[in-house]
Short mmCIF file of C-alpha atoms and ligand atoms in Angstrom, two decimals:
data_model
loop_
_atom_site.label_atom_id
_atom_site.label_comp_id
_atom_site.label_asym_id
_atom_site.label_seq_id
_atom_site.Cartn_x
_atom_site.Cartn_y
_atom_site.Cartn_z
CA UNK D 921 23.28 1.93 15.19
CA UNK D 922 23.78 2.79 11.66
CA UNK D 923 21.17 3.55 8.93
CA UNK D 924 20.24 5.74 6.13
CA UNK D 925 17.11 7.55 5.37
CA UNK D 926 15.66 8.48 1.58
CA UNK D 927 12.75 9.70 -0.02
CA UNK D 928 13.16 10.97 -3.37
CA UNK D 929 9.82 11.97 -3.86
CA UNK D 930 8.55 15.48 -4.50
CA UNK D 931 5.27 15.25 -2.65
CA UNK D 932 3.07 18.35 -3.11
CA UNK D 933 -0.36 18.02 -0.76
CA UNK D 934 -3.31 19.63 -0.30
CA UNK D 935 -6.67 19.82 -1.25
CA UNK D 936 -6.83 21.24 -5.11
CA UNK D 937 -3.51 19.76 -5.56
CA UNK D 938 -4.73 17.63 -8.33
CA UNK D 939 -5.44 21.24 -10.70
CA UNK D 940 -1.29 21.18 -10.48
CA UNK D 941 -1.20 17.94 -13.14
CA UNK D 942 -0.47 20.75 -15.86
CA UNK D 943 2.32 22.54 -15.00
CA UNK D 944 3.60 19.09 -13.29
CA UNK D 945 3.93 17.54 -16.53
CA UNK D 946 5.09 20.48 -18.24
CA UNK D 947 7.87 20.67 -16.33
CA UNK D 948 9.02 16.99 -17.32
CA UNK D 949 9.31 18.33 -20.87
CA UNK D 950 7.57 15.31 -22.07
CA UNK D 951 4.91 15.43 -24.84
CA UNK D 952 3.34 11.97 -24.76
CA UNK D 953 1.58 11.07 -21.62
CA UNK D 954 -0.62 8.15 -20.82
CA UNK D 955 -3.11 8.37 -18.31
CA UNK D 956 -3.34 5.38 -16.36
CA UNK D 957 -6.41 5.16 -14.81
CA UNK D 958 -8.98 2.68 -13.08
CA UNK D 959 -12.81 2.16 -14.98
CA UNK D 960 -14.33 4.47 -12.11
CA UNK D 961 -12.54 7.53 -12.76
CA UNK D 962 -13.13 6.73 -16.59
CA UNK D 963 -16.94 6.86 -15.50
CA UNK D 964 -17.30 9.59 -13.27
CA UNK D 965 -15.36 11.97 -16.21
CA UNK D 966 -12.29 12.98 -13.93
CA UNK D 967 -10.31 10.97 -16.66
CA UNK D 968 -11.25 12.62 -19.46
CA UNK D 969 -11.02 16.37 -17.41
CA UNK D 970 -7.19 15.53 -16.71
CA UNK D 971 -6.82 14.65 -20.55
CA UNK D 972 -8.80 17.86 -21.63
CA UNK D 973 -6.91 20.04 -19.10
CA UNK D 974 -3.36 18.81 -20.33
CA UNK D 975 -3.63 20.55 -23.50
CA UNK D 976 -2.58 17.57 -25.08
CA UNK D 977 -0.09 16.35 -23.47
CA UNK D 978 -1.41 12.75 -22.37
CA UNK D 979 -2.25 11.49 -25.64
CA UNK D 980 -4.00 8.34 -24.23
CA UNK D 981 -5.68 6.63 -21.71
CA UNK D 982 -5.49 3.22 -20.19
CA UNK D 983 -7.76 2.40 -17.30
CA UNK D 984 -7.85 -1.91 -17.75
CA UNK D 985 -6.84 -2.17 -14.24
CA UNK D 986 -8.72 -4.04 -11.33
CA UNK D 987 -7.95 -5.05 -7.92
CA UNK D 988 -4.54 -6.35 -7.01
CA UNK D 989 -3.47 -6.22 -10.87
CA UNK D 990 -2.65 -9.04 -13.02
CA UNK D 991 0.72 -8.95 -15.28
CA UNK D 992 -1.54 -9.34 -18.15
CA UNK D 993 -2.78 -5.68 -17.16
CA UNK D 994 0.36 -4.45 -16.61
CA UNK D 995 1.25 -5.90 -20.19
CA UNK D 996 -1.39 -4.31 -21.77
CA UNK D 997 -0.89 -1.06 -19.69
CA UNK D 998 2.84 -1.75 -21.67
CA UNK D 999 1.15 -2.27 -25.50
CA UNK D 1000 -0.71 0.91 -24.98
CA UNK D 1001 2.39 2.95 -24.58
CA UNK D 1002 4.65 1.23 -27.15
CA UNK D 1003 1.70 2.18 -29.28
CA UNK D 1004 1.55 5.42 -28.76
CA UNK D 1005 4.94 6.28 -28.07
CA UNK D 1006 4.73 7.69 -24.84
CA UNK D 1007 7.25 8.94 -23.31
CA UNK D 1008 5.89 9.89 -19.35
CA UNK D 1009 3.17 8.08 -17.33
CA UNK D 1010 0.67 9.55 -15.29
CA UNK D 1011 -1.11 7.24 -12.65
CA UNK D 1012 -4.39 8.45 -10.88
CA UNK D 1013 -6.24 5.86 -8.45
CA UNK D 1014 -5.94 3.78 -5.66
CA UNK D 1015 -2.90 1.42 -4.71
CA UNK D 1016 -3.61 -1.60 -7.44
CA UNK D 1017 -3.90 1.45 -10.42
CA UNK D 1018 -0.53 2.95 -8.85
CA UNK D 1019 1.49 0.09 -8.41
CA UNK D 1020 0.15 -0.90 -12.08
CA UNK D 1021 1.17 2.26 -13.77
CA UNK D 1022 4.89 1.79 -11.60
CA UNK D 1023 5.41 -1.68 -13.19
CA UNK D 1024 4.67 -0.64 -16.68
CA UNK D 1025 6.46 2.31 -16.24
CA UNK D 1026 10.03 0.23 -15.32
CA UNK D 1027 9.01 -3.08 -17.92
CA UNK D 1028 8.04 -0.83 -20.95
CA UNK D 1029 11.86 0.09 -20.86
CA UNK D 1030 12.63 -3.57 -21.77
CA UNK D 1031 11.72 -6.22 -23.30
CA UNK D 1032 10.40 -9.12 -21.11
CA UNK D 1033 6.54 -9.63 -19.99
CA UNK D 1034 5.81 -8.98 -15.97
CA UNK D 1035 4.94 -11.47 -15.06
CA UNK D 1036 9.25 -12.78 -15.73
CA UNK D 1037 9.86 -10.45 -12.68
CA UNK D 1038 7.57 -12.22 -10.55
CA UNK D 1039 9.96 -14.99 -8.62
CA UNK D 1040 12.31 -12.07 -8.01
CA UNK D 1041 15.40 -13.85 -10.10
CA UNK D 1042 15.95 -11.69 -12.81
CA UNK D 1043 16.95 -8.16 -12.27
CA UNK D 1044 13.87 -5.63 -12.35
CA UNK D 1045 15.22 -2.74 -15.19
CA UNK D 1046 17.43 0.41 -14.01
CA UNK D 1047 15.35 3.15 -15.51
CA UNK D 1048 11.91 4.06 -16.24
CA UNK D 1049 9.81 6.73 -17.84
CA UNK D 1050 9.30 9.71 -15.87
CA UNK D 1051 6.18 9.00 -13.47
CA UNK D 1052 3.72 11.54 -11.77
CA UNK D 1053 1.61 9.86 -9.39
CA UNK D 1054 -2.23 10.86 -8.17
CA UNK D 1055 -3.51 8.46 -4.78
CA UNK D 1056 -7.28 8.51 -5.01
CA UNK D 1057 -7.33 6.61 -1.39
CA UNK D 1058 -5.48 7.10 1.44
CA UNK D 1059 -4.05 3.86 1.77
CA UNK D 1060 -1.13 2.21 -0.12
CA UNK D 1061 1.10 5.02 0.08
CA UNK D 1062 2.43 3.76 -3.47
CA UNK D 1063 2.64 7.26 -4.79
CA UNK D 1064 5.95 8.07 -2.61
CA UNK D 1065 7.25 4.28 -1.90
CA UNK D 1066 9.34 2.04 -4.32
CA UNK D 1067 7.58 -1.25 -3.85
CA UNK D 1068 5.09 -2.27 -6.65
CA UNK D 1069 2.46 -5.55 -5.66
CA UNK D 1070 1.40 -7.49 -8.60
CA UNK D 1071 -0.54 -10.82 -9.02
CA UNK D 1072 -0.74 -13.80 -11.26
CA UNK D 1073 -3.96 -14.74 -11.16
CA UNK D 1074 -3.93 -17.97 -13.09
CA UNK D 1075 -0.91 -19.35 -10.58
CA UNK D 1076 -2.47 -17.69 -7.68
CA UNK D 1077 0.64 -15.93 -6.78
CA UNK D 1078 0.42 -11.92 -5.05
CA UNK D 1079 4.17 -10.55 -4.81
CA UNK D 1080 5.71 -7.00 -3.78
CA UNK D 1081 8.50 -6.00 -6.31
CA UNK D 1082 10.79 -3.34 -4.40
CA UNK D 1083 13.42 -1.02 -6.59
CA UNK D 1084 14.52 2.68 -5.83
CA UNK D 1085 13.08 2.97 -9.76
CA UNK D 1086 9.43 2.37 -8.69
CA UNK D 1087 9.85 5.70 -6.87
CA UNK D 1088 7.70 7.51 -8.69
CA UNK D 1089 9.45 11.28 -9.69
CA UNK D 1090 5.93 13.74 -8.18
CA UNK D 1091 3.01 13.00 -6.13
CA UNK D 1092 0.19 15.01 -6.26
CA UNK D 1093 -1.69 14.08 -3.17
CA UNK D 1094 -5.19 15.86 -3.40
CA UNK D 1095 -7.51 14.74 0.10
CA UNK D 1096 -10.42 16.12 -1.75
CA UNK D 1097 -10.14 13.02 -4.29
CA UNK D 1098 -10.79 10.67 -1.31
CA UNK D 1099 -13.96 12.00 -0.06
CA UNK D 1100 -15.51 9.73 -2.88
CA UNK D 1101 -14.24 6.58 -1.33
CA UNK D 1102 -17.41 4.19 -0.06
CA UNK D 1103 -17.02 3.94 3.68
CA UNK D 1104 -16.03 -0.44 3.24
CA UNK D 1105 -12.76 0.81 1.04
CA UNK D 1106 -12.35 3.90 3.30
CA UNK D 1107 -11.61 1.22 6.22
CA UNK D 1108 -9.98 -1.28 4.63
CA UNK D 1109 -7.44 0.97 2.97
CA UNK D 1110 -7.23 2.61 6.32
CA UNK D 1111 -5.97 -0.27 8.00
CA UNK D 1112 -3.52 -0.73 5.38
CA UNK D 1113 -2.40 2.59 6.57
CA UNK D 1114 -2.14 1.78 9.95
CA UNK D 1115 -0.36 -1.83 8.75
CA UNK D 1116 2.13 -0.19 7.41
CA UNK D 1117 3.18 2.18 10.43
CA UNK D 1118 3.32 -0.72 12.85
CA UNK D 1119 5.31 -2.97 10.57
CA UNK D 1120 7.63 0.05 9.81
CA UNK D 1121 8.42 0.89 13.48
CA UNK D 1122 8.40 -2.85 15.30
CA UNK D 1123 10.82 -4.42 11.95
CA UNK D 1124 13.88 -5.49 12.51
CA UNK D 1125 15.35 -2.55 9.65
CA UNK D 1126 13.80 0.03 12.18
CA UNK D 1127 15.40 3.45 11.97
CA UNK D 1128 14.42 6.75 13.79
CA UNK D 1129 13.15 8.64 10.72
CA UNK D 1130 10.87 5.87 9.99
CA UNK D 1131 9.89 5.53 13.71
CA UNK D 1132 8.84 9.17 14.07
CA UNK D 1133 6.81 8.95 10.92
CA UNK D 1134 5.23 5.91 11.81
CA UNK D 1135 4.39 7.18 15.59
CA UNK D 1136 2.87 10.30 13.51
CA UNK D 1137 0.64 8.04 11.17
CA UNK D 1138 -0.68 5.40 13.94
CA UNK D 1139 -1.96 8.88 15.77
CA UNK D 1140 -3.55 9.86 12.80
CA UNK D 1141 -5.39 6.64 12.07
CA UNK D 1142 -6.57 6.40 15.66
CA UNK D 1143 -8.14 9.75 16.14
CA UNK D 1144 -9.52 10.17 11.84
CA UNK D 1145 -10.28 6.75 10.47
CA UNK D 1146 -13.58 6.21 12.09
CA UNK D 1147 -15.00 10.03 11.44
CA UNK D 1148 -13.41 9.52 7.76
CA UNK D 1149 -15.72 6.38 7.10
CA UNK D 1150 -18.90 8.11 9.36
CA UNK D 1151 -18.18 10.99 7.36
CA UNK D 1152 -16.96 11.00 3.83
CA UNK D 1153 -16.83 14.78 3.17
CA UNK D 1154 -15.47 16.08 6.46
CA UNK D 1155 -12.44 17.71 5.45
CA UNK D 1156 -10.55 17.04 8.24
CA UNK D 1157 -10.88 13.48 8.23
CA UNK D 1158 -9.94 13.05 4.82
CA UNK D 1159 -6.80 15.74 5.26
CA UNK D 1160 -5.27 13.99 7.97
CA UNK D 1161 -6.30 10.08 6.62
CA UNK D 1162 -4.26 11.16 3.41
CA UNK D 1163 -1.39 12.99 5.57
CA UNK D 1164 -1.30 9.26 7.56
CA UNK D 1165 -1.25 7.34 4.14
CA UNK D 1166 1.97 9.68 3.26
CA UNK D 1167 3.90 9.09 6.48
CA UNK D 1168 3.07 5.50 6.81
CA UNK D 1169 4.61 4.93 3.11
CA UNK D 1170 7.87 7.05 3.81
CA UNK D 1171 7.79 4.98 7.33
CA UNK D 1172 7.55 1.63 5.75
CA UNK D 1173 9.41 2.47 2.29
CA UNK D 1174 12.49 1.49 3.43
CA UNK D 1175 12.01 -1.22 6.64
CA UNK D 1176 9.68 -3.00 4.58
CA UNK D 1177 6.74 -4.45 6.01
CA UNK D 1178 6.31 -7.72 8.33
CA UNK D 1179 4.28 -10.30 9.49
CA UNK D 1180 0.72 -9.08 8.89
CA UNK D 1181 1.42 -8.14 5.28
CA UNK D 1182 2.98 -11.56 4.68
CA UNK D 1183 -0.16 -13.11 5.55
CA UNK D 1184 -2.43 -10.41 3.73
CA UNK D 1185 -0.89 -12.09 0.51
CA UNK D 1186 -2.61 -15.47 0.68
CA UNK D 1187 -5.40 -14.26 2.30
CA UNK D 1188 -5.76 -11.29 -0.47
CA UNK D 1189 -5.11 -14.31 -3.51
CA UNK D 1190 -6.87 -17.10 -1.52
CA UNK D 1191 -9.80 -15.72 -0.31
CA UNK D 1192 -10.33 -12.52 -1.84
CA UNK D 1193 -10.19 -10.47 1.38
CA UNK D 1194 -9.54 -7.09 0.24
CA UNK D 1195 -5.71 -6.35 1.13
CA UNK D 1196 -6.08 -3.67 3.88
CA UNK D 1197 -8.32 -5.75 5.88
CA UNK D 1198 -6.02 -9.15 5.29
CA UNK D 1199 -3.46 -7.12 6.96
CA UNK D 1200 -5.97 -6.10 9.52
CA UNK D 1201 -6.96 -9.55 10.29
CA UNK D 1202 -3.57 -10.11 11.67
CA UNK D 1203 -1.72 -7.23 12.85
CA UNK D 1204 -3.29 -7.33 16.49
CA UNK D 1205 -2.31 -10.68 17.00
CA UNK D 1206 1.17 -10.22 16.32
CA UNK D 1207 1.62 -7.26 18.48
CA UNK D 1208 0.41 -9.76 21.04
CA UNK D 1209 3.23 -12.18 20.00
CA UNK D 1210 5.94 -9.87 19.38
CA UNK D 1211 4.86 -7.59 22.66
CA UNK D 1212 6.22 -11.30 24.42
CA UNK D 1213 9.69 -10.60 23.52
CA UNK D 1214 9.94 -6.97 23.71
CA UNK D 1215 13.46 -7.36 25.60
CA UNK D 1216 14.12 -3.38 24.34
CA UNK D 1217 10.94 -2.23 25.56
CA UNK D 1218 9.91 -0.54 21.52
CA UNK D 1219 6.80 -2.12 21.46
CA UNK D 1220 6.03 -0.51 25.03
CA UNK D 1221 7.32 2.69 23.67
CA UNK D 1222 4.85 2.79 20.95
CA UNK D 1223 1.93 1.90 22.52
CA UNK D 1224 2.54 4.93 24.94
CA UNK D 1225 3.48 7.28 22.16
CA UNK D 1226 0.50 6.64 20.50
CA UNK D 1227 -1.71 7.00 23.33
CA UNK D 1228 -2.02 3.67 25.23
CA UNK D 1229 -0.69 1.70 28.22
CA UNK D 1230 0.99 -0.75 26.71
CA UNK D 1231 0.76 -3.25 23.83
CA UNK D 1232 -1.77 -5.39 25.31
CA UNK D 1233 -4.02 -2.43 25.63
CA UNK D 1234 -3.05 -0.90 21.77
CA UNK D 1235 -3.66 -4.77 20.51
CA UNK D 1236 -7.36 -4.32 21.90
CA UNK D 1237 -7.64 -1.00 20.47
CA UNK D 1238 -6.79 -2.08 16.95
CA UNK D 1239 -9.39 -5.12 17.85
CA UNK D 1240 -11.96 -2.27 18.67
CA UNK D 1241 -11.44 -0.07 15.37
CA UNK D 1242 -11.24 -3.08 13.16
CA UNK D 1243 -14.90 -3.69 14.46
CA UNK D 1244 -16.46 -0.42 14.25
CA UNK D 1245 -15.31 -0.25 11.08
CA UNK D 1246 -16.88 -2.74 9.70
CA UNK D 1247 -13.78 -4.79 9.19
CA UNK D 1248 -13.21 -8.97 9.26
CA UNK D 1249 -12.13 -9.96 12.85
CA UNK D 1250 -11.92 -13.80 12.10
CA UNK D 1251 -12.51 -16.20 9.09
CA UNK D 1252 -15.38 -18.11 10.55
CA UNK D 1253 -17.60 -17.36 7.25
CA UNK D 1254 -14.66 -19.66 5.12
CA UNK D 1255 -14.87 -22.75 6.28
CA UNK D 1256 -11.44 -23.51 6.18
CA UNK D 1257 -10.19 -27.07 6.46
CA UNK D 1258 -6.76 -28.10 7.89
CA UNK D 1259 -5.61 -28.51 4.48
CA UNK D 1260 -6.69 -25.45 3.81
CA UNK D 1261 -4.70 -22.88 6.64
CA UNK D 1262 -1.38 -25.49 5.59
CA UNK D 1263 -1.86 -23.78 2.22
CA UNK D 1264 -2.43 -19.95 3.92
CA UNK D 1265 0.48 -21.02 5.96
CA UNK D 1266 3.17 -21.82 3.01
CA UNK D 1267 2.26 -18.81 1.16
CA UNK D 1268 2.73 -16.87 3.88
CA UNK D 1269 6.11 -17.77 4.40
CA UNK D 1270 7.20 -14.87 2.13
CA UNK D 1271 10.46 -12.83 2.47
CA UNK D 1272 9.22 -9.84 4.64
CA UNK D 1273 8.13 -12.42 7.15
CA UNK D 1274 11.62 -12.35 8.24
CA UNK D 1275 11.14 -8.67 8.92
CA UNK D 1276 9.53 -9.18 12.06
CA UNK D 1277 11.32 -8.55 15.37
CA UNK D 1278 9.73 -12.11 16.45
CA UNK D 1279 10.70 -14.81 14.35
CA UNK D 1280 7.44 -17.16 13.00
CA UNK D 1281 7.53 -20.44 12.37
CA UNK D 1282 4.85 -21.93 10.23
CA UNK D 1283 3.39 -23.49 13.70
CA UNK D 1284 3.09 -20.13 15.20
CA UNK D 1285 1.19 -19.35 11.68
CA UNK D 1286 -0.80 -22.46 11.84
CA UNK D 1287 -2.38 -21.48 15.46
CA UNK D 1288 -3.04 -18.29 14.27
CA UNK D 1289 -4.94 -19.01 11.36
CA UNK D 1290 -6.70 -21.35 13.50
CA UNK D 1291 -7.54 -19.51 16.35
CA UNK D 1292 -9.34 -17.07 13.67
CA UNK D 1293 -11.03 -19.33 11.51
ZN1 ZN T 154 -0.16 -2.56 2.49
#
């Protein structure tokens, strides 16, 4: 077996770490920041204390972002630092603020909108401006990964962008910044975390780095995520739910991710089903389909490294946690008609579908989406 492992990232973690921005950006040598931001940090003035405490080195703020970002965000995020000439970009939210910031960061070095990257035909851009990244959830991972997810909202289109560039140069990962997070975001980005683990370690691109982070991270998420979202100031919960989101990015930054996140994408566009819970919806159903052709035995392995009997019995598990906190387990409140799960169905038939150790056939899809709706 051959493979490679890489993580450019310098990660630097711990509660406080955010009070390191300074010196951070000093050390770029860069004079021109923009802080890229989401309205909520605007609000609660943590914005405007990173721009006072950078003696004047981010010269602007842009915080136009919202969930799952458009490419006319990201091309605004892109005016705002021709404007002002800036010449580094510092991101501080949650995964849609992060990828955001990455995009702009790589298109502002060109000359063509976003949303031209979208269909994946035209070469993303070699270089971008340097990039210090600040997760305010543990969830995404974004801050140490090199995939970017943006959406076009008038075509109804959601698509992950992947480039060593989007690797952003620092993350600051600060648990303390989490403890904010409302208890519905602190499960649903959760789940994302433990999406992104599973699909790391059961895809097809599998590697042992990325299986030994990903074992690490499913732990994690087992034994924190409840008491994080029962709890939003225990320390310990939030420590080890941000330590999960960094392992479960490193474990998926290179595999990729599979099945559950190629259905999260219509579900997220479609419906509006917040992303770590569209992954959620799926992820125990297709450990039950891949766990029927687990010739190797690595889906058995897992589910006994991480603390169960086999896959059946982690599949359940996942069921259980999804429940008790608070996530979707079905689509029963949709509606859906026939016509629409063939439309969930085609737009799940995405490239990282073929990731998955199974393969799935838009049939397999079609029951699945019907057996939840
Ligand atoms: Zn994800």
């Amino acid at each position: 077996m051959n493979w490679h492992y890489r993580q450019p990232v310098t990660i630097h973690f711990g509660n406080g770490t955010i009070t390191r921005l300074k010196d951070e950006i000093r050390q770029t040598g860069k004079k021109r920041g923009i802080l890229v931001t989401s309205p909520s940090f605007e609000k609660n003035g943590l914005a405007a204390r990173l721009v006072t405490d950078s003696d004047g080195t981010l010269v602007t703020t842009y915080s136009g972002i919202s969930p799952n970002p458009d490419i006319r965000e990201c091309d605004a995020c892109i005016k705002t630092i021709r404007e002002n000439a800036c010449d580094l970009v510092v991101a501080l939210g949650g995964g849609s603020v992060l990828d955001c910031a990455k995009a702009a960061a790589l298109f502002c070095t060109a000359t063509l909108p976003a949303g031209d990257y979208l269909d994946r035909k035209i070469p993303l851009p070699p270089d971008r401006l340097p990039l210090i990244a600040i997760p305010t959830t543990a969830g995404t991972g974004s801050e140490i990964t090199r995939v970017a997810v943006l959406s076009d909202h008038e075509k109804g289109i959601k698509t992950p962008l992947d480039t060593p560039a989007f690797y952003p140069d620092t993350a600051l990962v600060d648990p303390k910044l989490t403890w904010t997070v409302p208890r519905h975001i602190t499960a649903c980005t959760g789940m994302d975390v433990l999406c992104h683990a599973i699909e790391a370690y059961w895809n097809i691109h599998h590697q042992p780095v990325c299986d030994a982070l990903a074992i690490h991270a499913i732990r994690l998420v087992f034994r924190y995520l409840e008491t994080a979202c029962e709890e939003p100031s225990n320390p310990l919960a939030r420590e080890k739910m941000a330590e999960a989101s960094v392992t479960a990015g490193m474990a998926f930054s290179l595999p990729g991710t599979t099945s559950a996140h190629a259905c999260s994408y219509p579900l997220t566009s479609h419906l509006g089903i917040p992303h770590g819970e569209a992954c959620g919806l799926t992820i125990d159903h297709f450990m039950r389909i891949n766990a029927t052709a687990d010739t190797d035995g690595r889906l058995n392995e897992l589910a006994r490294a991480t603390g169960f009997s086999d896959p059946g019995n982690m599949a359940d598990a996942i069921a259980e946690l999804k429940y008790r906190t608070g996530l979707k387990t079905g689509l029963t409140r949709y509606g859906l008609t026939d016509t629409d799960l063939h439309r969930l169905v085609s737009a799940s038939l995405v490239p990282n579908l073929k990731n998955n150790p199974v393969p799935i056939t838009a049939a397999m899809l079609y029951d699945l989406y019907a057996s939840l709706r």
